[in-house]
Short mmCIF file of C-alpha atoms in Angstrom, two decimals:
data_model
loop_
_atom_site.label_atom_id
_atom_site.label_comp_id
_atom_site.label_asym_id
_atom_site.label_seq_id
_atom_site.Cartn_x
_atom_site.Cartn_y
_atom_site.Cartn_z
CA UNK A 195 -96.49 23.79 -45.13
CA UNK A 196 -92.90 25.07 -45.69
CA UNK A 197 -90.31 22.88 -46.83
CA UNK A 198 -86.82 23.38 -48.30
CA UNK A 199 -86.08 24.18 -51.61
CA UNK A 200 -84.17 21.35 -53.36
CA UNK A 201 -82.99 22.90 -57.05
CA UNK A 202 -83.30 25.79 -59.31
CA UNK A 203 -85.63 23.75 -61.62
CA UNK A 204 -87.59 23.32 -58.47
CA UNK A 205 -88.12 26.70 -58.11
CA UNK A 206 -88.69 27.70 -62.20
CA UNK A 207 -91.50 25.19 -61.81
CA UNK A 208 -92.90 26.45 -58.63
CA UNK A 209 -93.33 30.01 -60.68
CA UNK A 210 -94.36 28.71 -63.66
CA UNK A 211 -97.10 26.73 -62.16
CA UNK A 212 -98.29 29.73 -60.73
CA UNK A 213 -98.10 32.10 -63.91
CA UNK A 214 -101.16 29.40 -65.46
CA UNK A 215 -103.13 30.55 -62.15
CA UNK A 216 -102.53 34.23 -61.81
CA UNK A 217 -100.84 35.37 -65.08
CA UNK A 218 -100.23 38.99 -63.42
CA UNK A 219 -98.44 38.31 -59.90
CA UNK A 220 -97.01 40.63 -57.90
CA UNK A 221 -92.94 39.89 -57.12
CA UNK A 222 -90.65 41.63 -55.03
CA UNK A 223 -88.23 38.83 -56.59
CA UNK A 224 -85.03 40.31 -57.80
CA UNK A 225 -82.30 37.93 -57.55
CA UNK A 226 -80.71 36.50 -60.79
CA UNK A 227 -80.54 32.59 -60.74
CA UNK A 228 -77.24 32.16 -59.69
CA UNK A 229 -77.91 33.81 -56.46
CA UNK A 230 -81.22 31.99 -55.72
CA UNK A 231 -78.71 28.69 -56.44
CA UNK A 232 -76.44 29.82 -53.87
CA UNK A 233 -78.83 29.73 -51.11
CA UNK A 234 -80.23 26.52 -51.98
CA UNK A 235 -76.51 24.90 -51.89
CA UNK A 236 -76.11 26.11 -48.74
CA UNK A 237 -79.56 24.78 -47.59
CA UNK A 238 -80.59 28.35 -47.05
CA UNK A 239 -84.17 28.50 -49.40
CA UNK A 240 -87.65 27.42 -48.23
CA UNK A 241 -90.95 28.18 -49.62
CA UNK A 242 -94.64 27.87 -49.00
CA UNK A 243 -96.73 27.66 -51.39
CA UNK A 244 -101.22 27.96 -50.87
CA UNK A 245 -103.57 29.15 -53.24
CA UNK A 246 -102.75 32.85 -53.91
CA UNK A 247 -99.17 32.33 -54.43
CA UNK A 248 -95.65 31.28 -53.63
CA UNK A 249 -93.58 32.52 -50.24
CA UNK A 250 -90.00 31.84 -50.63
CA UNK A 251 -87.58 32.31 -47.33
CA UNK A 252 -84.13 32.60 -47.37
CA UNK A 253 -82.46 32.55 -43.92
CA UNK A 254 -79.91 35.11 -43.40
CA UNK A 255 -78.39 34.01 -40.15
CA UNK A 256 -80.38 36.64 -38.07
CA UNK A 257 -83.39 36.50 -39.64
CA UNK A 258 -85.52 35.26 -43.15
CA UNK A 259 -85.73 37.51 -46.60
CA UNK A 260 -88.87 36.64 -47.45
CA UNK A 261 -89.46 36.80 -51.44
CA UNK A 262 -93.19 36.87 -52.75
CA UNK A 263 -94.89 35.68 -55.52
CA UNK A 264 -98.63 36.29 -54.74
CA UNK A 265 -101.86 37.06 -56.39
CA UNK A 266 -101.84 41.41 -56.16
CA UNK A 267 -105.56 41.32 -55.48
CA UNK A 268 -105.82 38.26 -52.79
CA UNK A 269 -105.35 37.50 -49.32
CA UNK A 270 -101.93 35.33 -49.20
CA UNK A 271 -100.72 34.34 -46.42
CA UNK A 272 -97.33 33.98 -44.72
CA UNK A 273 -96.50 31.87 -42.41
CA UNK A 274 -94.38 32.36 -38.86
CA UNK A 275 -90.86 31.22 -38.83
CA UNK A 276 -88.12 30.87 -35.82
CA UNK A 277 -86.85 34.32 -36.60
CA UNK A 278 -87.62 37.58 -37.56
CA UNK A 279 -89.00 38.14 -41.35
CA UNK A 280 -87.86 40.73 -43.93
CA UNK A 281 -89.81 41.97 -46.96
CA UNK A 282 -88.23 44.37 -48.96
CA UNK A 283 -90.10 46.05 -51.40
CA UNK A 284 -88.60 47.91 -54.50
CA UNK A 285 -90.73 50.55 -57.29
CA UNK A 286 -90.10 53.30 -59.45
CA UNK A 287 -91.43 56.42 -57.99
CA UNK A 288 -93.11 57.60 -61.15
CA UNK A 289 -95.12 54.72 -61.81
CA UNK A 290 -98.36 53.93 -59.39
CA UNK A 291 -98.69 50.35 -58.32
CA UNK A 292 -101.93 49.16 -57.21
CA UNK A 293 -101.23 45.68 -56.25
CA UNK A 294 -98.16 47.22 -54.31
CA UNK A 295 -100.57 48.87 -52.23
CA UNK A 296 -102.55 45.93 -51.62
CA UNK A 297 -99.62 43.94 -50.80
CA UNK A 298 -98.71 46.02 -48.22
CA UNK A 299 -101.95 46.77 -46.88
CA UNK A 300 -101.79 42.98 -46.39
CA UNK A 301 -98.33 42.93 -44.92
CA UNK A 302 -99.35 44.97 -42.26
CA UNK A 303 -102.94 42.25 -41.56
CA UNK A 304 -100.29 39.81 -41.13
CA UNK A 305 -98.37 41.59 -38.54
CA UNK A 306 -95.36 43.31 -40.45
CA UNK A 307 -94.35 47.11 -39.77
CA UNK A 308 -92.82 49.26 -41.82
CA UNK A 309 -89.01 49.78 -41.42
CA UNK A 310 -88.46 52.39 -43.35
CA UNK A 311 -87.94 53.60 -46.94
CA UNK A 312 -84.55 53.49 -48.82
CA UNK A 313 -83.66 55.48 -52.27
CA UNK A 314 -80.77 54.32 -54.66
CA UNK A 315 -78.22 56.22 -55.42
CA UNK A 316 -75.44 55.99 -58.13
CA UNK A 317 -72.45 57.77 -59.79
CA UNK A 318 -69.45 57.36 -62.05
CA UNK A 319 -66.80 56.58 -59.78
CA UNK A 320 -63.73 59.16 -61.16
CA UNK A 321 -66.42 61.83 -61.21
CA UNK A 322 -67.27 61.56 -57.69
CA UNK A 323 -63.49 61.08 -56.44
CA UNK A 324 -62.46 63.90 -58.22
CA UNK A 325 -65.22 66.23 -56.59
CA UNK A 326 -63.76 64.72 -53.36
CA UNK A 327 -60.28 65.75 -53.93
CA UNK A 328 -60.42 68.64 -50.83
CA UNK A 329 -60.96 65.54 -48.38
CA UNK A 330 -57.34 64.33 -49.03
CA UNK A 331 -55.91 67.27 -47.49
CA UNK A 332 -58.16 67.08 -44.47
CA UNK A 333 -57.53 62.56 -44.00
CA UNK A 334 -53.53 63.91 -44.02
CA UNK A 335 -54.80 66.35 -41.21
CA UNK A 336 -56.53 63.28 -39.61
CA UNK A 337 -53.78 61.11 -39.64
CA UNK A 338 -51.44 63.52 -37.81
CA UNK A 339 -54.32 63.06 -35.20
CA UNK A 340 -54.31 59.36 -35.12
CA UNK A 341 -56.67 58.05 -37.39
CA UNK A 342 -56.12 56.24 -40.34
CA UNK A 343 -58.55 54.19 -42.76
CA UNK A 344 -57.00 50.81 -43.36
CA UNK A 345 -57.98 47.79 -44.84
CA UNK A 346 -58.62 45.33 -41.90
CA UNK A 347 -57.92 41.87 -41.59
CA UNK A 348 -60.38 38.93 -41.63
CA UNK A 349 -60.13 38.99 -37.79
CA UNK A 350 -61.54 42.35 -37.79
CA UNK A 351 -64.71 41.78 -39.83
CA UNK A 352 -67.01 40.89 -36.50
CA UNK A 353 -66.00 44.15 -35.18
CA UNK A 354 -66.63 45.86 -37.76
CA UNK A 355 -70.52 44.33 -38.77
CA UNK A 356 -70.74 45.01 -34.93
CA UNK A 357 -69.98 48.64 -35.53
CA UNK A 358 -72.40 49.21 -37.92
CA UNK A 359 -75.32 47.08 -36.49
CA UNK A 360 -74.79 49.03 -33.28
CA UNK A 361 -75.37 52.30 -35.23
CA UNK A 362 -78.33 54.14 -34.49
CA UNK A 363 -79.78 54.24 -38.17
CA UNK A 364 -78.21 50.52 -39.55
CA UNK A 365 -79.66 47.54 -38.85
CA UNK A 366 -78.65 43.65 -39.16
CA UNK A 367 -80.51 42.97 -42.09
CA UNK A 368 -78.91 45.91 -43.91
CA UNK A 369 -75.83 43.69 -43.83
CA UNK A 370 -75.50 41.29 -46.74
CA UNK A 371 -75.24 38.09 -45.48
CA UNK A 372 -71.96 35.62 -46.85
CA UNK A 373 -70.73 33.04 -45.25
CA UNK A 374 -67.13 33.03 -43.64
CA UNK A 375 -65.57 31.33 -46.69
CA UNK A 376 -67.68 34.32 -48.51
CA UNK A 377 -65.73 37.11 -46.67
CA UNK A 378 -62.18 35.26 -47.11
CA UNK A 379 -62.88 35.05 -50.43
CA UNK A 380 -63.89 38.98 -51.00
CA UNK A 381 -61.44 41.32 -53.01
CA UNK A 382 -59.21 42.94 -50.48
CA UNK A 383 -60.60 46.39 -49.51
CA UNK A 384 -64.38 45.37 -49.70
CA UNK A 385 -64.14 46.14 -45.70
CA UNK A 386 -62.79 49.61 -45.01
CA UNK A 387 -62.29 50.96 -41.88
CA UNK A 388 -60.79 53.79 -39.71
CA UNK A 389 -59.10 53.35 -36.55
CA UNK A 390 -57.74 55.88 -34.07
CA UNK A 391 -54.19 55.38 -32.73
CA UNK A 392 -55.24 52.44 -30.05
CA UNK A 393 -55.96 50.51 -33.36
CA UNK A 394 -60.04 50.90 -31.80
CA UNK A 395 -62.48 50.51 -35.02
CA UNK A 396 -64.26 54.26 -35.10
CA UNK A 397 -66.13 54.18 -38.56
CA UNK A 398 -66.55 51.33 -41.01
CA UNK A 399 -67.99 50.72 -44.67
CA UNK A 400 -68.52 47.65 -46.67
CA UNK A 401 -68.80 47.10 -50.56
CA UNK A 402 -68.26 44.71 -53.02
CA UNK A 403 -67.80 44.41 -56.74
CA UNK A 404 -70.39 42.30 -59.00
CA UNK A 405 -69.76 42.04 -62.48
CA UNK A 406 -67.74 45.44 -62.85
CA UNK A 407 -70.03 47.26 -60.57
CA UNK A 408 -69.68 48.64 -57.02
CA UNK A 409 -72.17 47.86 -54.48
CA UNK A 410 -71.85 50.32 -51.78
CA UNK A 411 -73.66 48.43 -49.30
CA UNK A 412 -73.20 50.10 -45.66
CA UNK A 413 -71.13 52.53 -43.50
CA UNK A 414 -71.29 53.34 -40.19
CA UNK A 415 -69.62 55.75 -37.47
CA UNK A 416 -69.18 55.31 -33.83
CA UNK A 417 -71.54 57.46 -31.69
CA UNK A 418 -68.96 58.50 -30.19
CA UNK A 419 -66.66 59.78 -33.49
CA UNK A 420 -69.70 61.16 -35.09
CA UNK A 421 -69.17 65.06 -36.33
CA UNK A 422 -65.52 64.20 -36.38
CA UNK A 423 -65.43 64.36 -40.08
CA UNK A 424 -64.75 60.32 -40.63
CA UNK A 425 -67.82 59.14 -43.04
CA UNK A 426 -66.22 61.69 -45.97
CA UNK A 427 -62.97 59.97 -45.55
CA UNK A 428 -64.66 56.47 -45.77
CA UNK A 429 -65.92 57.81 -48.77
CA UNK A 430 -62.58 59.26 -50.70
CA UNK A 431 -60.77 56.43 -49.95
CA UNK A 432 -63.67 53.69 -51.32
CA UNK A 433 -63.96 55.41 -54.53
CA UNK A 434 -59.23 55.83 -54.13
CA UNK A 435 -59.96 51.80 -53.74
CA UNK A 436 -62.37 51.36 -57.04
CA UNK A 437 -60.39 53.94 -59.25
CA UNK A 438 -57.70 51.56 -58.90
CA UNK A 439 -59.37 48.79 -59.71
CA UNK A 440 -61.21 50.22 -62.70
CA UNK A 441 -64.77 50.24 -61.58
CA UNK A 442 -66.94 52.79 -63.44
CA UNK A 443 -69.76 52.83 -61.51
CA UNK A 444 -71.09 52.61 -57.97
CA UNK A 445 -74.40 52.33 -56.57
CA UNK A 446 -76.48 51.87 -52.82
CA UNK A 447 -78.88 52.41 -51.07
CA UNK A 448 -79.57 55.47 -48.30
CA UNK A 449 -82.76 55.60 -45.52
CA UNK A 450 -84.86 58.46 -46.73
CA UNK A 451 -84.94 59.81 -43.25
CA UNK A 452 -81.02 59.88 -42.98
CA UNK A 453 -80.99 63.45 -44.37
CA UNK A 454 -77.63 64.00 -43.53
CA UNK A 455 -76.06 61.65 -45.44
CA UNK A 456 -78.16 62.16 -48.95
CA UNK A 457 -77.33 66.10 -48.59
CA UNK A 458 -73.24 65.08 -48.13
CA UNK A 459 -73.97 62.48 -51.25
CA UNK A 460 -75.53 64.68 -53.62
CA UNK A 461 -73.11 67.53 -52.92
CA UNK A 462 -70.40 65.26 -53.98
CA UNK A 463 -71.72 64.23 -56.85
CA UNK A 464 -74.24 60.67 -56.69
CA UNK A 465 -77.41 60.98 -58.11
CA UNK A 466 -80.93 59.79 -56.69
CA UNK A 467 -82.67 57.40 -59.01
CA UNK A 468 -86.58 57.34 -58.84
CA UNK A 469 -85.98 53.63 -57.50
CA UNK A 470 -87.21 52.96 -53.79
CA UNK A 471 -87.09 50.58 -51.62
CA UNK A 472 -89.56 49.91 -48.52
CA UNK A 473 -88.92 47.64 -45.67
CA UNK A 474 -91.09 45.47 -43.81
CA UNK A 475 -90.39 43.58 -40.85
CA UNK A 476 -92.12 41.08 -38.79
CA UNK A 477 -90.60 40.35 -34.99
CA UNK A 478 -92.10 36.90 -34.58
#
């Protein structure tokens, strides 16, 4: 039976319960505390719990992130919601994970396909702007043509998750979910975009700073404006944005089938870390 989850103690004692049954469970649990608090004040978290573990769901407007904490060698079982389901699984490349396998062996019993498989990627933020230094020439060039990168207006941010859940690679649930006060509240900049000179959204990225790091979370061109050169200038001018603001590091997250973009990365200078992500989704 799923119910909602009512307090962070609540769900400590949900784990710990489960630690004195299986004292080696498999987690794809990653959030720190506050953020697992911050969907249960919005009245956000659910969970399910049966005798090979906990299922924790956290609704994301279009569809759950669903968290496990489940016996690595058992049949759990997770249960169908209103909406579609999300599993995201992260490991290290270099270490072999048995009850990873199992668990998605299981995943896909249940009814879940795989989405696809992510890698990290991360750099030193004046490193990586100054091997982008050519680009500023060629965003002058572009603005002669009409195109500028700006930093949009609250009113703008529909179009812009729009633009990038329309993208042929993106998805909805590669959009971090916040709630409208969420977005208000966001450091000015987080949104970038580029617009041509009938102030039309071509290209748009979206990142946000937690505790002194960047989190390059998406970016997304037109169809239309693709080849056009306009992802590179996204780029310079989010790493112009977190020079200013003193941010040493960035990080994210690219599809391993997007070749395109983890050739431009690494030329400019990010680094692939052995950490991987694989995504599992359920269409109920």
């Amino acid at each position: 039976m799923i119910k909602q989850l009512q307090s962070i103690d609540e769900y400590k004692s949900l784990i710990e319960e489960f630690k004195k049954i299986c004292r080696v469970p498999f987690s794809n649990i990653y959030l720190m505390p506050n953020a697992i608090n911050r969907y249960i004040k919005l009245q956000k978290a659910f969970f399910e719990k049966s005798e090979y573990g906990i299922v924790f769901y956290f609704d994301e407007s279009t569809y759950y992130r669903v968290y496990l904490y489940v016996d690595g060698e058992r049949k759990f079982k997770i249960s169908a919601f209103d909406k579609k389901m999300l599993i995201r699984n992260t490991y290290n490349m270099k270490h072999e994970n048995k009850e990873l396998l199992h668990v998605q062996n299981r995943l896909q019993e249940i009814g879940f396909t795989q989405e696809g498989t992510s890698v990290q990627i991360q750099g030193k933020t004046q490193e990586l702007l100054s091997n982008c230094k050519s680009i500023e020439k060629y965003t002058k060039l572009m603005e002669k043509k009409g195109y500028y990168c700006i930093k949009p207006k609250f009113s703008q941010f529909d179009q812009i998750e729009q633009v990038i859940i329309n993208s042929d690679i993106l998805k909805d649930y590669h959009l971090t979910f916040r709630t409208e006060q969420e977005k208000q509240e966001l450091e000015e900049g987080s949104y970038l975009c580029i617009v041509n000179k009938d102030n039309e959204i071509c290209a748009a990225g979206i990142a946000a700073i937690n505790f002194g790091i960047a989190q390059a979370e998406v970016m997304a061109v037109k169809e239309e404006y693709k080849m056009k050169g306009l992802a590179p200038i996204l780029t310079y001018q989010r790493l112009k944005w977190l020079c200013d603001r003193n941010v040493s590091k960035i990080q994210g997250w690219i599809l391993l089938h997007n070749e395109t973009s983890l050739r431009y990365h690494k030329k400019i200078g990010y680094q692939l870390t052995n950490r991987h992500a694989i995504d599992w989704l359920w269409e109920v």
